[in-house]
mmCIF file of C-alpha atoms and ligand atoms in Angstrom:
data_model
loop_
_atom_site.group_PDB
_atom_site.id
_atom_site.type_symbol
_atom_site.label_atom_id
_atom_site.label_comp_id
_atom_site.label_asym_id
_atom_site.label_seq_id
_atom_site.Cartn_x
_atom_site.Cartn_y
_atom_site.Cartn_z
ATOM 1 C CA UNK N 1 -1.567 -26.446 -68.329
ATOM 2 C CA UNK N 2 -4.102 -23.611 -68.049
ATOM 3 C CA UNK N 3 -3.734 -23.500 -64.266
ATOM 4 C CA UNK N 4 0.032 -23.450 -64.575
ATOM 5 C CA UNK N 5 0.065 -20.570 -67.067
ATOM 6 C CA UNK N 6 -2.425 -18.585 -64.906
ATOM 7 C CA UNK N 7 -0.106 -19.105 -61.959
ATOM 8 C CA UNK N 8 2.799 -17.951 -64.102
ATOM 9 C CA UNK N 9 0.963 -14.748 -65.008
ATOM 10 C CA UNK N 10 0.297 -13.987 -61.334
ATOM 11 C CA UNK N 11 3.926 -14.617 -60.420
ATOM 12 C CA UNK N 12 5.119 -12.404 -63.279
ATOM 13 C CA UNK N 13 2.866 -9.572 -62.066
ATOM 14 C CA UNK N 14 4.126 -9.999 -58.501
ATOM 15 C CA UNK N 15 7.726 -10.176 -59.656
ATOM 16 C CA UNK N 16 7.279 -6.980 -61.679
ATOM 17 C CA UNK N 17 6.036 -5.142 -58.587
ATOM 18 C CA UNK N 18 8.707 -6.720 -56.364
ATOM 19 C CA UNK N 19 11.454 -5.464 -58.621
ATOM 20 C CA UNK N 20 10.695 -1.842 -57.826
ATOM 21 C CA UNK N 21 13.342 0.397 -56.329
ATOM 22 C CA UNK N 22 12.576 0.536 -52.603
ATOM 23 C CA UNK N 23 10.621 -2.741 -52.604
ATOM 24 C CA UNK N 24 13.170 -5.369 -53.645
ATOM 25 C CA UNK N 25 11.846 -8.587 -52.182
ATOM 26 C CA UNK N 26 10.048 -11.636 -53.521
ATOM 27 C CA UNK N 27 7.470 -11.967 -52.118
ATOM 28 C CA UNK N 28 7.177 -8.221 -51.559
ATOM 29 C CA UNK N 29 6.897 -6.895 -47.989
ATOM 30 C CA UNK N 30 5.455 -3.793 -46.384
ATOM 31 C CA UNK N 31 2.248 -1.733 -46.364
ATOM 32 C CA UNK N 32 3.048 -0.544 -49.908
ATOM 33 C CA UNK N 33 1.842 -3.959 -51.132
ATOM 34 C CA UNK N 34 -1.557 -3.852 -49.423
ATOM 35 C CA UNK N 35 -4.474 -3.763 -51.865
ATOM 36 C CA UNK N 36 -7.006 -2.404 -49.365
ATOM 37 C CA UNK N 37 -7.314 -0.892 -45.876
ATOM 38 C CA UNK N 38 -8.279 -4.257 -44.364
ATOM 39 C CA UNK N 39 -4.677 -5.418 -44.772
ATOM 40 C CA UNK N 40 -3.433 -2.733 -42.427
ATOM 41 C CA UNK N 41 -6.137 -2.954 -39.776
ATOM 42 C CA UNK N 42 -4.979 -3.998 -36.310
ATOM 43 C CA UNK N 43 -8.225 -4.814 -34.478
ATOM 44 C CA UNK N 44 -6.353 -5.522 -31.258
ATOM 45 C CA UNK N 45 -6.098 -5.956 -28.354
ATOM 46 C CA UNK N 46 -3.580 -3.125 -28.500
ATOM 47 C CA UNK N 47 -1.999 -0.611 -26.129
ATOM 48 C CA UNK N 48 -2.078 2.659 -28.078
ATOM 49 C CA UNK N 49 0.493 4.450 -25.897
ATOM 50 C CA UNK N 50 3.094 1.724 -26.417
ATOM 51 C CA UNK N 51 2.159 0.745 -29.977
ATOM 52 C CA UNK N 52 2.251 4.315 -31.250
ATOM 53 C CA UNK N 53 5.891 4.626 -30.187
ATOM 54 C CA UNK N 54 6.887 2.018 -32.772
ATOM 55 C CA UNK N 55 5.679 3.088 -36.232
ATOM 56 C CA UNK N 56 8.639 1.275 -37.848
ATOM 57 C CA UNK N 57 7.752 -2.023 -36.177
ATOM 58 C CA UNK N 58 4.009 -1.592 -36.752
ATOM 59 C CA UNK N 59 4.516 -0.812 -40.434
ATOM 60 C CA UNK N 60 8.076 -1.657 -41.522
ATOM 61 C CA UNK N 61 9.463 -0.075 -44.683
ATOM 62 C CA UNK N 62 9.259 -2.293 -47.788
ATOM 63 C CA UNK N 63 13.057 -2.624 -47.684
ATOM 64 C CA UNK N 64 12.930 -4.526 -44.373
ATOM 65 C CA UNK N 65 13.307 -8.293 -44.581
ATOM 66 C CA UNK N 66 13.948 -11.304 -42.388
ATOM 67 C CA UNK N 67 14.335 -11.532 -38.656
ATOM 68 C CA UNK N 68 17.100 -11.197 -36.151
ATOM 69 C CA UNK N 69 17.507 -10.571 -32.463
ATOM 70 C CA UNK N 70 15.516 -7.662 -31.013
ATOM 71 C CA UNK N 71 17.842 -4.643 -30.907
ATOM 72 C CA UNK N 72 15.618 -2.425 -28.726
ATOM 73 C CA UNK N 73 15.414 -2.293 -24.931
ATOM 74 C CA UNK N 74 14.655 0.499 -22.478
ATOM 75 C CA UNK N 75 15.278 1.772 -19.004
ATOM 76 C CA UNK N 76 11.745 3.235 -19.153
ATOM 77 C CA UNK N 77 10.189 -0.100 -18.176
ATOM 78 C CA UNK N 78 13.095 -1.533 -16.145
ATOM 79 C CA UNK N 79 12.106 -2.143 -12.492
ATOM 80 C CA UNK N 80 13.673 0.321 -10.051
ATOM 81 C CA UNK N 81 15.271 -0.684 -6.778
ATOM 82 C CA UNK N 82 14.477 2.354 -4.616
ATOM 83 C CA UNK N 83 16.344 3.159 -1.395
ATOM 84 C CA UNK N 84 16.468 6.232 0.829
ATOM 85 C CA UNK N 85 19.161 8.144 -1.082
ATOM 86 C CA UNK N 86 18.360 7.120 -4.647
ATOM 87 C CA UNK N 87 17.455 4.296 -6.972
ATOM 88 C CA UNK N 88 18.852 2.142 -9.759
ATOM 89 C CA UNK N 89 17.492 0.010 -12.572
ATOM 90 C CA UNK N 90 19.359 -2.071 -15.099
ATOM 91 C CA UNK N 91 19.177 -3.885 -18.430
ATOM 92 C CA UNK N 92 21.614 -6.798 -18.577
ATOM 93 C CA UNK N 93 21.968 -9.588 -21.125
ATOM 94 C CA UNK N 94 19.468 -11.583 -19.054
ATOM 95 C CA UNK N 95 16.865 -8.957 -20.059
ATOM 96 C CA UNK N 96 18.273 -8.128 -23.511
ATOM 97 C CA UNK N 97 19.702 -11.219 -25.208
ATOM 98 C CA UNK N 98 21.681 -9.468 -27.973
ATOM 99 C CA UNK N 99 23.646 -7.347 -25.459
ATOM 100 C CA UNK N 100 26.570 -9.682 -24.804
ATOM 101 C CA UNK N 101 29.320 -7.086 -24.329
ATOM 102 C CA UNK N 102 27.634 -4.392 -22.210
ATOM 103 C CA UNK N 103 25.214 -4.313 -19.266
ATOM 104 C CA UNK N 104 23.527 -0.948 -18.652
ATOM 105 C CA UNK N 105 22.539 0.656 -15.341
ATOM 106 C CA UNK N 106 20.554 3.871 -14.808
ATOM 107 C CA UNK N 107 21.007 5.412 -11.343
ATOM 108 C CA UNK N 108 19.759 8.418 -9.404
ATOM 109 C CA UNK N 109 21.403 9.704 -6.217
ATOM 110 C CA UNK N 110 19.855 12.484 -4.110
ATOM 111 C CA UNK N 111 21.926 15.396 -2.788
ATOM 112 C CA UNK N 112 24.065 13.537 -0.247
ATOM 113 C CA UNK N 113 22.832 10.121 -1.447
ATOM 114 C CA UNK N 114 25.678 7.578 -1.434
ATOM 115 C CA UNK N 115 26.287 4.524 -3.612
ATOM 116 C CA UNK N 116 28.159 2.479 -1.032
ATOM 117 C CA UNK N 117 31.934 1.844 -1.247
ATOM 118 C CA UNK N 118 32.229 -1.277 -3.426
ATOM 119 C CA UNK N 119 34.078 -3.019 -6.236
ATOM 120 C CA UNK N 120 33.278 -5.600 -8.923
ATOM 121 C CA UNK N 121 34.570 -7.912 -11.629
ATOM 122 C CA UNK N 122 33.705 -5.712 -14.622
ATOM 123 C CA UNK N 123 35.095 -2.332 -15.619
ATOM 124 C CA UNK N 124 32.645 0.534 -15.035
ATOM 125 C CA UNK N 125 32.167 3.369 -17.545
ATOM 126 C CA UNK N 126 29.538 6.072 -17.002
ATOM 127 C CA UNK N 127 28.057 9.277 -18.374
ATOM 128 C CA UNK N 128 26.443 11.877 -16.112
ATOM 129 C CA UNK N 129 23.105 12.945 -17.584
ATOM 130 C CA UNK N 130 21.843 15.267 -14.815
ATOM 131 C CA UNK N 131 23.354 17.136 -11.874
ATOM 132 C CA UNK N 132 26.659 16.247 -10.280
ATOM 133 C CA UNK N 133 28.312 13.722 -8.005
ATOM 134 C CA UNK N 134 31.605 13.107 -6.233
ATOM 135 C CA UNK N 135 33.517 9.945 -7.097
ATOM 136 C CA UNK N 136 36.300 8.291 -5.096
ATOM 137 C CA UNK N 137 38.562 5.474 -6.317
ATOM 138 C CA UNK N 138 41.875 3.828 -5.368
ATOM 139 C CA UNK N 139 44.293 2.326 -7.902
ATOM 140 C CA UNK N 140 46.351 -0.870 -7.555
ATOM 141 C CA UNK N 141 49.428 0.856 -6.132
ATOM 142 C CA UNK N 142 47.510 2.767 -3.493
ATOM 143 C CA UNK N 143 47.082 6.096 -5.265
ATOM 144 C CA UNK N 144 43.725 7.693 -4.354
ATOM 145 C CA UNK N 145 41.551 9.850 -6.585
ATOM 146 C CA UNK N 146 38.557 12.045 -5.818
ATOM 147 C CA UNK N 147 36.731 14.310 -8.270
ATOM 148 C CA UNK N 148 33.390 15.970 -8.933
ATOM 149 C CA UNK N 149 31.571 14.870 -12.082
ATOM 150 C CA UNK N 150 29.038 17.118 -13.811
ATOM 151 C CA UNK N 151 26.445 16.697 -16.556
ATOM 152 C CA UNK N 152 28.104 15.412 -19.745
ATOM 153 C CA UNK N 153 31.219 14.108 -17.957
ATOM 154 C CA UNK N 154 32.379 10.471 -18.014
ATOM 155 C CA UNK N 155 34.142 8.211 -15.532
ATOM 156 C CA UNK N 156 35.912 4.870 -15.877
ATOM 157 C CA UNK N 157 36.964 2.463 -13.124
ATOM 158 C CA UNK N 158 39.021 -0.587 -14.148
ATOM 159 C CA UNK N 159 37.860 -3.995 -12.840
ATOM 160 C CA UNK N 160 38.463 -4.438 -9.113
ATOM 161 C CA UNK N 161 39.258 -0.783 -8.375
ATOM 162 C CA UNK N 162 37.264 0.136 -5.220
ATOM 163 C CA UNK N 163 35.058 3.214 -5.585
ATOM 164 C CA UNK N 164 32.083 5.236 -4.342
ATOM 165 C CA UNK N 165 29.620 7.768 -5.745
ATOM 166 C CA UNK N 166 27.785 10.516 -3.885
ATOM 167 C CA UNK N 167 25.181 12.961 -5.212
ATOM 168 C CA UNK N 168 26.002 16.658 -4.688
ATOM 169 C CA UNK N 169 23.840 19.783 -4.378
ATOM 170 C CA UNK N 170 21.477 21.167 -5.246
ATOM 171 C CA UNK N 171 19.580 18.110 -6.466
ATOM 172 C CA UNK N 172 21.927 15.131 -6.656
ATOM 173 C CA UNK N 173 22.377 13.445 -10.019
ATOM 174 C CA UNK N 174 21.308 10.838 -12.541
ATOM 175 C CA UNK N 175 23.695 8.852 -14.733
ATOM 176 C CA UNK N 176 24.072 5.751 -16.891
ATOM 177 C CA UNK N 177 26.721 3.105 -16.179
ATOM 178 C CA UNK N 178 27.994 0.564 -18.687
ATOM 179 C CA UNK N 179 29.782 -2.563 -17.450
ATOM 180 C CA UNK N 180 32.084 -4.172 -20.028
ATOM 181 C CA UNK N 181 30.297 -7.508 -19.531
ATOM 182 C CA UNK N 182 26.689 -8.100 -20.617
ATOM 183 C CA UNK N 183 26.101 -10.342 -17.600
ATOM 184 C CA UNK N 184 27.326 -7.909 -14.915
ATOM 185 C CA UNK N 185 24.775 -6.689 -12.365
ATOM 186 C CA UNK N 186 24.691 -3.558 -10.195
ATOM 187 C CA UNK N 187 22.595 -5.584 -7.754
ATOM 188 C CA UNK N 188 25.430 -8.046 -7.182
ATOM 189 C CA UNK N 189 28.627 -6.142 -6.356
ATOM 190 C CA UNK N 190 31.232 -6.629 -3.625
ATOM 191 C CA UNK N 191 30.084 -4.312 -0.834
ATOM 192 C CA UNK N 192 32.174 -2.911 2.013
ATOM 193 C CA UNK N 193 29.395 -3.450 4.591
ATOM 194 C CA UNK N 194 28.748 -7.047 3.482
ATOM 195 C CA UNK N 195 32.396 -7.988 3.975
ATOM 196 C CA UNK N 196 32.787 -6.278 7.335
ATOM 197 C CA UNK N 197 29.554 -7.820 8.680
ATOM 198 C CA UNK N 198 30.689 -11.260 7.531
ATOM 199 C CA UNK N 199 34.148 -11.205 9.132
ATOM 200 C CA UNK N 200 34.717 -12.466 12.726
ATOM 201 C CA UNK N 201 35.109 -9.497 15.131
ATOM 202 C CA UNK N 202 38.519 -10.757 16.372
ATOM 203 C CA UNK N 203 39.765 -10.799 12.787
ATOM 204 C CA UNK N 204 38.502 -7.248 12.248
ATOM 205 C CA UNK N 205 40.280 -6.188 15.449
ATOM 206 C CA UNK N 206 43.551 -7.734 14.263
ATOM 207 C CA UNK N 207 43.156 -6.378 10.735
ATOM 208 C CA UNK N 208 42.610 -2.757 11.751
ATOM 209 C CA UNK N 209 44.756 -2.866 14.924
ATOM 210 C CA UNK N 210 41.952 -1.608 17.171
ATOM 211 C CA UNK N 211 39.708 -3.245 19.804
ATOM 212 C CA UNK N 212 36.772 -5.150 18.260
ATOM 213 C CA UNK N 213 34.284 -3.035 20.281
ATOM 214 C CA UNK N 214 35.144 -0.006 18.165
ATOM 215 C CA UNK N 215 33.512 -1.833 15.243
ATOM 216 C CA UNK N 216 30.522 -3.139 17.196
ATOM 217 C CA UNK N 217 28.015 -0.883 15.404
ATOM 218 C CA UNK N 218 28.823 -1.899 11.815
ATOM 219 C CA UNK N 219 25.610 -2.406 9.785
ATOM 220 C CA UNK N 220 24.450 -6.033 9.685
ATOM 221 C CA UNK N 221 22.716 -5.484 6.350
ATOM 222 C CA UNK N 222 24.329 -3.833 3.363
ATOM 223 C CA UNK N 223 23.671 -0.154 2.611
ATOM 224 C CA UNK N 224 24.033 -0.291 -1.220
ATOM 225 C CA UNK N 225 22.408 3.148 -1.711
ATOM 226 C CA UNK N 226 21.741 5.271 1.366
ATOM 227 C CA UNK N 227 21.152 8.881 2.349
ATOM 228 C CA UNK N 228 24.304 10.537 3.675
ATOM 229 C CA UNK N 229 25.321 14.076 4.472
ATOM 230 C CA UNK N 230 26.734 16.310 1.743
ATOM 231 C CA UNK N 231 30.542 16.206 1.624
ATOM 232 C CA UNK N 232 32.669 19.308 2.171
ATOM 233 C CA UNK N 233 34.533 21.014 -0.637
ATOM 234 C CA UNK N 234 36.616 18.941 -3.008
ATOM 235 C CA UNK N 235 39.916 20.443 -1.820
ATOM 236 C CA UNK N 236 39.306 19.205 1.750
ATOM 237 C CA UNK N 237 38.526 15.682 0.528
ATOM 238 C CA UNK N 238 41.668 15.757 -1.652
ATOM 239 C CA UNK N 239 43.774 16.837 1.300
ATOM 240 C CA UNK N 240 42.234 14.171 3.555
ATOM 241 C CA UNK N 241 43.070 11.253 1.220
ATOM 242 C CA UNK N 242 46.425 12.459 -0.098
ATOM 243 C CA UNK N 243 48.685 10.913 2.534
ATOM 244 C CA UNK N 244 51.609 9.921 0.319
ATOM 245 C CA UNK N 245 51.190 12.751 -2.167
ATOM 246 C CA UNK N 246 51.061 10.234 -5.011
ATOM 247 C CA UNK N 247 48.295 10.689 -7.553
ATOM 248 C CA UNK N 248 47.245 8.318 -10.347
ATOM 249 C CA UNK N 249 48.955 9.094 -13.686
ATOM 250 C CA UNK N 250 45.648 9.327 -15.565
ATOM 251 C CA UNK N 251 42.385 10.849 -14.317
ATOM 252 C CA UNK N 252 39.424 8.510 -13.870
ATOM 253 C CA UNK N 253 37.069 11.172 -15.254
ATOM 254 C CA UNK N 254 36.782 12.868 -18.659
ATOM 255 C CA UNK N 255 35.024 16.099 -19.625
ATOM 256 C CA UNK N 256 33.580 14.994 -22.967
ATOM 257 C CA UNK N 257 31.844 18.339 -23.590
ATOM 258 C CA UNK N 258 35.119 20.270 -23.491
ATOM 259 C CA UNK N 259 36.821 17.952 -26.008
ATOM 260 C CA UNK N 260 36.798 19.032 -29.671
ATOM 261 C CA UNK N 261 34.230 17.131 -31.775
ATOM 262 C CA UNK N 262 35.673 14.470 -34.095
ATOM 263 C CA UNK N 263 33.074 15.533 -36.703
ATOM 264 C CA UNK N 264 31.094 18.745 -36.837
ATOM 265 C CA UNK N 265 28.818 20.325 -39.427
ATOM 266 C CA UNK N 266 25.464 22.072 -39.653
ATOM 267 C CA UNK N 267 23.941 18.574 -39.607
ATOM 268 C CA UNK N 268 25.308 17.765 -36.137
ATOM 269 C CA UNK N 269 28.432 16.531 -34.386
ATOM 270 C CA UNK N 270 30.203 13.470 -33.010
ATOM 271 C CA UNK N 271 32.379 13.584 -29.897
ATOM 272 C CA UNK N 272 34.629 10.600 -29.239
ATOM 273 C CA UNK N 273 36.137 9.469 -25.939
ATOM 274 C CA UNK N 274 38.441 6.468 -26.098
ATOM 275 C CA UNK N 275 41.873 5.510 -24.794
ATOM 276 C CA UNK N 276 43.494 8.113 -27.093
ATOM 277 C CA UNK N 277 41.863 10.998 -25.230
ATOM 278 C CA UNK N 278 40.784 9.228 -21.992
ATOM 279 C CA UNK N 279 43.771 6.911 -21.384
ATOM 280 C CA UNK N 280 42.410 5.071 -18.339
ATOM 281 C CA UNK N 281 39.426 3.860 -20.423
ATOM 282 C CA UNK N 282 41.225 0.897 -21.970
ATOM 283 C CA UNK N 283 38.174 -1.340 -22.480
ATOM 284 C CA UNK N 284 35.466 1.197 -23.401
ATOM 285 C CA UNK N 285 35.232 3.677 -26.280
ATOM 286 C CA UNK N 286 32.265 6.000 -26.730
ATOM 287 C CA UNK N 287 30.845 8.370 -29.337
ATOM 288 C CA UNK N 288 28.273 11.024 -28.401
ATOM 289 C CA UNK N 289 26.227 11.765 -31.532
ATOM 290 C CA UNK N 290 24.009 14.834 -32.041
ATOM 291 C CA UNK N 291 21.868 14.941 -35.205
ATOM 292 C CA UNK N 292 19.846 18.047 -36.150
ATOM 293 C CA UNK N 293 16.210 17.584 -37.261
ATOM 294 C CA UNK N 294 15.986 15.825 -40.626
ATOM 295 C CA UNK N 295 19.622 14.736 -40.502
ATOM 296 C CA UNK N 296 21.028 11.231 -40.523
ATOM 297 C CA UNK N 297 23.934 9.456 -38.849
ATOM 298 C CA UNK N 298 25.293 8.115 -42.110
ATOM 299 C CA UNK N 299 25.346 4.421 -43.164
ATOM 300 C CA UNK N 300 28.346 2.806 -41.470
ATOM 301 C CA UNK N 301 29.606 -0.080 -39.332
ATOM 302 C CA UNK N 302 32.141 -0.698 -36.570
ATOM 303 C CA UNK N 303 34.882 -3.285 -37.262
ATOM 304 C CA UNK N 304 36.137 -3.695 -33.702
ATOM 305 C CA UNK N 305 33.120 -3.919 -31.379
ATOM 306 C CA UNK N 306 29.360 -4.149 -30.904
ATOM 307 C CA UNK N 307 27.619 -0.793 -30.357
ATOM 308 C CA UNK N 308 25.462 -0.321 -27.226
ATOM 309 C CA UNK N 309 23.377 2.832 -27.627
ATOM 310 C CA UNK N 310 21.693 5.019 -25.024
ATOM 311 C CA UNK N 311 19.195 7.544 -26.365
ATOM 312 C CA UNK N 312 19.344 10.916 -24.553
ATOM 313 C CA UNK N 313 17.163 13.259 -26.641
ATOM 314 C CA UNK N 314 14.779 13.292 -29.592
ATOM 315 C CA UNK N 315 13.283 10.623 -31.835
ATOM 316 C CA UNK N 316 15.305 8.132 -33.863
ATOM 317 C CA UNK N 317 14.752 5.485 -36.490
ATOM 318 C CA UNK N 318 17.508 2.941 -37.055
ATOM 319 C CA UNK N 319 17.780 0.139 -39.589
ATOM 320 C CA UNK N 320 20.353 -2.609 -39.100
ATOM 321 C CA UNK N 321 21.509 -4.664 -42.092
ATOM 322 C CA UNK N 322 23.003 -8.148 -41.928
ATOM 323 C CA UNK N 323 23.825 -10.883 -44.442
ATOM 324 C CA UNK N 324 20.891 -13.025 -45.506
ATOM 325 C CA UNK N 325 19.745 -10.404 -46.389
ATOM 326 C CA UNK N 326 18.253 -9.180 -43.137
ATOM 327 C CA UNK N 327 17.159 -5.589 -42.586
ATOM 328 C CA UNK N 328 15.175 -4.410 -39.590
ATOM 329 C CA UNK N 329 13.977 -0.934 -38.683
ATOM 330 C CA UNK N 330 13.166 0.190 -35.149
ATOM 331 C CA UNK N 331 12.207 3.389 -33.298
ATOM 332 C CA UNK N 332 14.052 4.836 -30.289
ATOM 333 C CA UNK N 333 13.153 7.486 -27.694
ATOM 334 C CA UNK N 334 14.878 9.027 -24.640
ATOM 335 C CA UNK N 335 15.756 6.350 -22.082
ATOM 336 C CA UNK N 336 15.795 3.603 -24.722
ATOM 337 C CA UNK N 337 18.726 1.310 -25.495
ATOM 338 C CA UNK N 338 19.788 0.075 -28.934
ATOM 339 C CA UNK N 339 22.318 -2.596 -29.835
ATOM 340 C CA UNK N 340 24.161 -3.309 -33.090
ATOM 341 C CA UNK N 341 26.540 -6.242 -33.474
ATOM 342 C CA UNK N 342 30.070 -5.689 -34.743
ATOM 343 C CA UNK N 343 30.320 -5.126 -38.532
ATOM 344 C CA UNK N 344 26.539 -4.936 -38.978
ATOM 345 C CA UNK N 345 25.535 -2.008 -41.227
ATOM 346 C CA UNK N 346 23.313 0.702 -39.769
ATOM 347 C CA UNK N 347 22.139 4.301 -39.979
ATOM 348 C CA UNK N 348 20.282 6.403 -37.399
ATOM 349 C CA UNK N 349 17.852 9.026 -38.690
ATOM 350 C CA UNK N 350 16.444 11.964 -36.727
ATOM 351 C CA UNK N 351 12.686 11.605 -37.351
ATOM 352 C CA UNK N 352 11.639 14.237 -34.790
ATOM 353 C CA UNK N 353 11.584 18.038 -34.917
ATOM 354 C CA UNK N 354 14.217 18.543 -32.187
ATOM 355 C CA UNK N 355 17.859 17.491 -31.897
ATOM 356 C CA UNK N 356 18.478 13.755 -31.632
ATOM 357 C CA UNK N 357 21.250 12.756 -29.237
ATOM 358 C CA UNK N 358 22.520 9.300 -28.376
ATOM 359 C CA UNK N 359 25.769 7.815 -27.118
ATOM 360 C CA UNK N 360 27.284 4.689 -28.643
ATOM 361 C CA UNK N 361 29.388 2.632 -26.219
ATOM 362 C CA UNK N 362 31.870 0.021 -27.478
ATOM 363 C CA UNK N 363 33.841 -2.620 -25.581
ATOM 364 C CA UNK N 364 37.098 -1.660 -27.276
ATOM 365 C CA UNK N 365 40.156 0.485 -26.535
ATOM 366 C CA UNK N 366 39.562 2.685 -29.588
ATOM 367 C CA UNK N 367 36.610 4.029 -31.537
ATOM 368 C CA UNK N 368 36.520 2.666 -35.112
ATOM 369 C CA UNK N 369 34.042 2.941 -37.957
ATOM 370 C CA UNK N 370 33.794 2.391 -41.699
ATOM 371 C CA UNK N 371 31.629 4.900 -43.576
ATOM 372 C CA UNK N 372 29.770 3.531 -46.616
ATOM 373 C CA UNK N 373 30.157 6.742 -48.636
ATOM 374 C CA UNK N 374 33.836 7.012 -47.677
ATOM 375 C CA UNK N 375 34.438 3.489 -48.975
ATOM 376 C CA UNK N 376 32.587 4.077 -52.250
ATOM 377 C CA UNK N 377 34.327 7.409 -52.931
ATOM 378 C CA UNK N 378 37.744 5.832 -52.338
ATOM 379 C CA UNK N 379 37.138 2.955 -54.763
ATOM 380 C CA UNK N 380 37.681 3.360 -58.532
ATOM 381 C CA UNK N 381 34.500 5.114 -59.801
ATOM 382 C CA UNK N 382 34.113 2.765 -62.781
ATOM 383 C CA UNK N 383 34.099 -0.210 -60.425
ATOM 384 C CA UNK N 384 31.418 1.361 -58.191
ATOM 385 C CA UNK N 385 29.379 2.460 -61.247
ATOM 386 C CA UNK N 386 29.292 -1.122 -62.563
ATOM 387 C CA UNK N 387 27.970 -2.389 -59.212
ATOM 388 C CA UNK N 388 25.237 0.174 -58.604
ATOM 389 C CA UNK N 389 24.335 1.197 -62.189
ATOM 390 C CA UNK N 390 24.872 4.860 -61.393
ATOM 391 C CA UNK N 391 26.763 7.432 -63.458
ATOM 392 C CA UNK N 392 30.297 8.256 -62.363
ATOM 393 C CA UNK N 393 29.207 11.907 -62.407
ATOM 394 C CA UNK N 394 26.691 11.108 -59.642
ATOM 395 C CA UNK N 395 29.335 9.285 -57.578
ATOM 396 C CA UNK N 396 31.552 12.362 -57.856
ATOM 397 C CA UNK N 397 28.927 14.295 -55.839
ATOM 398 C CA UNK N 398 28.892 11.845 -52.907
ATOM 399 C CA UNK N 399 30.643 13.001 -49.719
ATOM 400 C CA UNK N 400 34.250 11.793 -49.725
ATOM 401 C CA UNK N 401 35.164 13.049 -46.243
ATOM 402 C CA UNK N 402 33.314 10.522 -44.025
ATOM 403 C CA UNK N 403 31.001 13.277 -42.771
ATOM 404 C CA UNK N 404 29.514 11.181 -39.947
ATOM 405 C CA UNK N 405 26.239 13.073 -40.180
ATOM 406 C CA UNK N 406 24.419 14.253 -43.303
ATOM 407 C CA UNK N 407 21.736 16.975 -43.296
ATOM 408 C CA UNK N 408 18.139 16.468 -44.377
ATOM 409 C CA UNK N 409 17.395 17.470 -47.951
HETATM 410 MN MN1 LIG S 1 30.557 0.327 -9.329
HETATM 411 MN MN1 LIG S 2 27.227 3.188 -35.169
#
């Protein structure tokens, strides 16, 4: 009896502490519960340079609970395949289990460097992050397209459309590709040189209507990425390919930076590119998010697709919330990848002293989100007040315009 009542007293004390705002769980979690410095010691072994990048994993907030698939990956530690002319590295679902809808590729092409003429099963969406390149593509009724893509621009090639990429002056380019299939690989595409080399010479002769000897020097190994010579001006390339005069009805590129932001305030901005503004992009929608220091990409979720994130600038902290409850907080830096499943709640906070910028990519024709504050300010206030035990006068001060980004206090 005595032992049982002593146990009860301990549990009551623990429960009282666990009930605190900001530390809801039983048993309580987080460094806030530690009674002495020994609890927080991490004697190692430990890699300081890596460990120090993840303060939220090393010491999660007391509101975190449960587990869930890792939602962090990075190009920073993805092995590069380096050729003369550029390199590429990728993070597919094989490397990043949660990423079922999107596989990511990071590629660099030198000035004149060519990503060989090729095609593949998945659609290809991309954002240019440095420099410029020339893209070529042919649609299914034989209409050719060639364009130059600069920093901040996007492209989209539907599945099976044959295409090429070539870095331009002065210093080539770097970009990130998303395939609309988590299992797709940039290292396993249908290559022009592979097909030619693996076709009998007499068939090639018949196919192209020329003697086989004219094709005798075709490469026996694929080129994939190789150093080429810089192309001439865009107008000459356009003239050279435009034999019928027919052009595709929708461009395969999109200048995201010149499109009006969907949301804009002193806290930051959100620019959206989906099939409304970029009609060819029928399977990928994207939102480029810029958050000023101290600001937060507000609590929200996406009803129609998982979100694959690529971090471009700054320092971010994101918590994802699922039923269970499960809540997990993680840190993100430039070159990192984040992933949030469809309908899973999340926010992204700028925890650095410079602008945070990331792009969310969705395997969906349109960008969709539900904002938590928008929902709660478009629900009868008395109903919300009874749920959260807050005064209706406080609810009246919440943003009711789905701001997208809120400033720091
Ligand atoms: Mn491709
Ligand atoms: Mn989101």
